[in-house]
Amino acid sequence: MTERTDFPVNRGALCGKGRTAAEVLSPAVRLTSPLVRSGGRLVEASWTEALDRIAERLGGIRAEYGADALGVFGGGGLTNEKAYTLGKFARVVLGTSQIDYNGRFCMSSAAAAGTKAFGLDRGLPFPLEDIPRTGCVILVGSNLAETMPPSLRFFTELRENGGTLIVVDPRRTRTAEQADLHLAPRPGTDLALALGLLHLVVAEGRTDEAYIQERTTGWEQARAAAMAHWPEQVERITGVSVPQLREAVRLFCEPESAMVLTARGPEQQSKGTDTVGAWINLCLATGRAGRPLSGYGCLTGQGNGQGGREHGQKADQLPGYRKLDDPAARAHVAGVWGVAPDTLPAPGRSAYELLDALGTDIRALLLMGSNPVVSAPRAAHVEERIRSLGFLAVCDVVMSETAQLADVVLPVTQWAEETGTTTSLEGRVLLRRQAITPPPGVHSDLYVLHELAARLGVEKGFPTDAEEAFEELRRASAGGPADYSGITYGRLAGENGVYWPCPQNADADPEDAVAHPGTPRLFLDRFATPDGRARFAPVTHRPTAEEPDAEYPLLLTTGRVVSQYQSGAQTRRVAELNAAAPGPFVELHPRLAARIGAAEGDPVTVTSRRGRATAPARITTSIRPDTVFMPFHWPGEGRANTLTNPALDPTSRMPEFKSCAVRVEVVGPRK
Ligand SMILES: Nc1nc2c(c(=O)[nH]1)N[C@H]1C(S)=C(S)[C@@H](COP(=O)(O)OP(=O)(O)OC[C@H]3O[C@@H](n4cnc5c(=O)[nH]c(N)nc54)[C@H](O)[C@@H]3O)O[C@H]1N2
Ligand SMILES: Nc1nc2c(c(=O)[nH]1)N[C@H]1C(S)=C(S)[C@@H](COP(=O)(O)OP(=O)(O)OC[C@H]3O[C@@H](n4cnc5c(=O)[nH]c(N)nc54)[C@H](O)[C@@H]3O)O[C@H]1N2
Ligand SMILES: [Mo]
C-alpha cells in the first residue's frame, strides 16, 4: 500500500491498523469458499449451492411467516454503494421493514441531536483542516490519539497555533495527556457537565445575545433548564470541581472562535441525544455554530461511518438521508426504484431491538458487515437469540464469531479489492478504485445482492458494478438532505473528494466547471431547519439507566485500544497487532485494586446484572477510583459486552455502552 502525502484527511499518515491492513488480505486468514451447514458443520460449497440455499430459505420463511420475519443487519464499514443496495434489497426484494445496522451503536445519538438542532446531520460541518485555526476545542469522550491517530496532528497544530484543547474523559487517556485542561467526570454525567458550563456562561455574562436573537430558537427554555444546574450541584454529580468548570468556560469563551467535538463517550449513553443536545446548546449560547472556525461536530468512527448512515440501511431511512415515513420521500425513491410507494415498508426496529427479536418474530437474518456476537450490548443474550434463528446467512471477509453460527457463509471482497465510494466524517465523498485482484472464490457484496435478487425474482436494479449503483444512488438522493446528485465517478477521480450536499444544477453537466462545487462548510448563512434557525434543546440531567448500589458498587465503561479494531474479527488475525494488544484487560485505580486485593496482571472478574467477564487487572492512576474500563475487542470470557446494559436512548435507540453498574473481584481466594 502506498501512503499519499498530499491527501488532506490524514496527510499521508496511516495508523498501525492501516499499515497492517494488507496482512488481512492474506488467503491464510480469510474466507475463500462459501460454506454451508450440513450435519451440524460448515462445509465448503459452490457459490451456486450457497446462493440457492439462502434464496430458498429466505423465500420459504417469507412465504410461511411474512416478509417481516426476515431481518437484515448492515454495517458502517460498507461502501455507499453497498449500504444503498442493501437498504433497497431489504425493501424491494425482501419487502421487509426489519433492517438496521451497527451505526446505531456508533454515532446515532449525535446524529439525532444534530438533526434536531441544525436540521441536518453531517459529522463535521467543516473540514478537519479548520481545527488547527480555531481558538479552543472541547473534545468530549474521544480518545483520538488511539482511535484516529492520523488526526492527532490537527490538535497538536491547534496548540502550536496558540489554541487550547480541553478533553472530557473519565480516564486520563493518551488524548487527555495532550490537553491544556482535562476534565474527568464520572461516566454518564456529561449532560450535567455541559449544563453546568452553560450555567456559568450565563452567570458570567458570556452569552452572545445578538447571535441568539438572530440565529436560534428555544433559548428561554434551554436557559431556564441550565440555570437549574448549579455549579456546586454539577460538581457533586460529575466529580469535576467548580474551579475546573470555570476554567473550561474561560478557555472556551475567550477566543474569537471555538468548537465542541463529541465521540462515543457522551453519545453511547441512554441519554446520548440529550447529552449531545446540551453540548450543542453551549455552542449556540456562545455563538459558536454556523460561523467560520466555530461549530459542533461528531467524530464519526467506522470506515464509512458517515456515508453508511445516509443511504437507507437504517430502520427509518431512505437514500439521501430521507425519512421513510415522509410521503414525498417515499414517492421520490419509489419512483427511482420503479415500485409503487405503498409497497415500501414502514420504519422497522433499531439494531438492538432487532437483534433481541431474533428467533421470535424475526426468523431469518442476512448479516453484512458486523460481528454482533462480540460487539452488541448484552452479548450473551444476543448470541443466544442468534443461535435460535431459523436461518442465518453471513457475508464476511473472515470467519467472525457470528459467521461461525451461520447456516451459510459467503466470502466477500474487501476494500482494496473492489471499487466504491465512502464519505468521510467531513461529508467528503471519496472514490477508491480496485487496486488488487481478489483471491479466487471470493465475490463482492454487490454480487451477492445481485444474485439473491435474481433468485428471488428481481432481475433488474441490483448491479454488480459499483459505478452503476452509484449512478442510481445519485438519483435517489437528489433533493434529499444528503444530496449526491452532482457527484460522479468522473468528478471524484479528478478531485480530492466532493462535499455533500452537491445537487446537480438542472441544466449543467456534472463534469462541467459550472457544476455545483460541493459544500465544505455548512450553516454559514442559515441552518437546515425550515426557518433557518438552530434549535436549542430544553434538556435537564438524569442519571444513567443503572446507577451503582451495594451489590454493584462500581461503574464499568468500555472502549478501544489503538491496536485492535472493533470486534477484532480482522485485527485479531494480525500477528503484529496481537503482539501489541494480545487480549482483554480491566483497568482499575490502585485504591480500588488495593481494596479488592488485586495485583497487576491478576485475573479479575467483573460482574453485572447481565453476566460476568474475566480478564487480567491493569492497575493505573489514569482512571477514576469509582470506575473500571474494559476494551470490547475480544470474544470469550473477557468479552466486555457480556456485561453491558442494552438500555436505549429514547430518540436514537443507542444502547448504554458507556456505563453500567458492576462489581469487581479477584478470581480465587483473596490475597
Ligand atoms: N484503534 C481503533 N480505532 C478505532 C476503532 C477501534 O475499534 N480501534 N473504532 C472506530 C470506531 S467505529 C469508532 S466509533 C471510533 C470511536 O472512537 P472513540 O470515541 O475515541 O473511542 P472509545 O474508546 O469508544 O471512547 C472514547 C473515550 O470515551 C471515554 N468515556 C467513557 N465513558 C465516558 C463518559 O461517560 N463520558 C465521556 N466524556 N467519556 C467517556 C473512554 O474513556 C474513551 O477514552 O474509533 C474508530 N477508530
Ligand atoms: N462495549 C462496547 N461495544 C461496542 C462499542 C463500544 O464502544 N463499547 N462500540 C460500538 C461501535 S461504535 C461500533 S461501530 C460497533 C462495531 O462492531 P461491529 O459491528 O461488530 O464491527 P466490526 O468488528 O467492524 O465488524 C465488521 C465485520 O464485518 C466484516 N467486514 C468488513 N468489511 C466488510 C465488507 O465490506 N463486507 C462485509 N460483508 N463484511 C465486512 C469484518 O470482517 C467483521 O467481521 O461496536 C459497537 N460495540
Ligand atoms: Mo463506531
XYZ file of C-alpha atoms and ligand atoms in Angstrom, residues 17 106-107 139-144 146-149 168-171 173 185-190 263-266 268-269 299-303 557-567 629 632-633 658-659, ligand 1:
98
model
C -4.197 -0.697 11.586
C -21.957 4.168 16.985
C -22.957 7.821 16.471
C -13.150 17.121 22.883
C -15.825 15.148 24.693
C -15.301 11.408 25.141
C -12.904 10.897 22.266
C -9.629 9.074 22.594
C -8.492 10.021 19.138
C -5.748 5.812 19.826
C -8.842 5.779 17.637
C -7.955 8.313 14.920
C -4.168 8.635 15.273
C -13.527 15.434 28.799
C -12.942 11.766 29.646
C -13.241 9.748 32.880
C -9.784 8.412 32.062
C -6.050 8.814 28.079
C -16.311 13.268 35.035
C -17.971 10.156 36.316
C -19.199 8.141 33.298
C -22.698 9.103 32.241
C -22.642 12.616 33.683
C -21.679 14.680 30.623
C -17.289 10.978 20.148
C -18.585 7.790 21.701
C -18.084 8.809 25.360
C -21.111 11.118 25.662
C -23.200 5.868 23.872
C -25.486 6.622 26.767
C -16.094 12.419 15.300
C -17.623 9.612 13.303
C -15.884 6.255 13.621
C -16.091 3.483 11.074
C -14.536 3.231 7.604
C -17.158 1.912 30.921
C -15.884 0.427 27.665
C -13.979 1.493 24.585
C -10.991 0.808 22.391
C -7.246 0.351 22.190
C -5.082 1.524 19.313
C -4.001 -1.888 18.040
C -7.354 -3.644 17.767
C -10.322 -2.704 15.616
C -13.905 -3.110 16.761
C -14.994 -6.721 17.309
C -12.681 0.230 31.957
C -14.543 -4.586 23.824
C -12.439 -6.190 21.075
C -20.507 3.661 28.279
C -21.882 2.862 31.719
N -7.829 1.507 17.214
C -9.129 1.646 16.931
N -9.571 2.747 16.292
C -10.887 2.879 16.035
C -11.815 1.861 16.353
C -11.314 0.708 17.031
O -12.063 -0.215 17.385
N -9.966 0.644 17.287
N -13.143 2.009 16.071
C -13.573 3.085 15.187
C -14.973 3.413 15.509
S -16.243 2.536 14.769
C -15.307 4.407 16.344
S -16.950 4.713 16.669
C -14.296 5.308 16.893
C -14.525 5.559 18.390
O -13.596 6.457 18.858
P -13.649 6.992 20.370
O -14.960 7.576 20.667
O -12.437 7.818 20.564
O -13.476 5.581 21.161
P -13.891 4.941 22.572
O -12.650 4.315 23.100
O -15.072 4.075 22.411
O -14.365 6.107 23.536
C -13.640 7.282 23.731
C -13.438 7.641 25.167
O -14.676 7.803 25.834
C -14.361 7.694 27.199
N -15.588 7.593 28.006
C -16.136 6.512 28.580
N -17.263 6.834 29.228
C -17.419 8.178 29.073
C -18.384 9.126 29.535
O -19.364 8.804 30.206
N -18.192 10.432 29.180
C -17.112 10.837 28.453
N -16.984 12.122 28.171
N -16.191 9.961 28.009
C -16.353 8.652 28.309
C -13.475 6.473 27.273
O -12.680 6.502 28.455
C -12.671 6.601 25.979
O -11.361 7.085 26.232
O -12.996 4.785 16.728
C -12.714 4.323 15.408
N -11.322 4.007 15.423
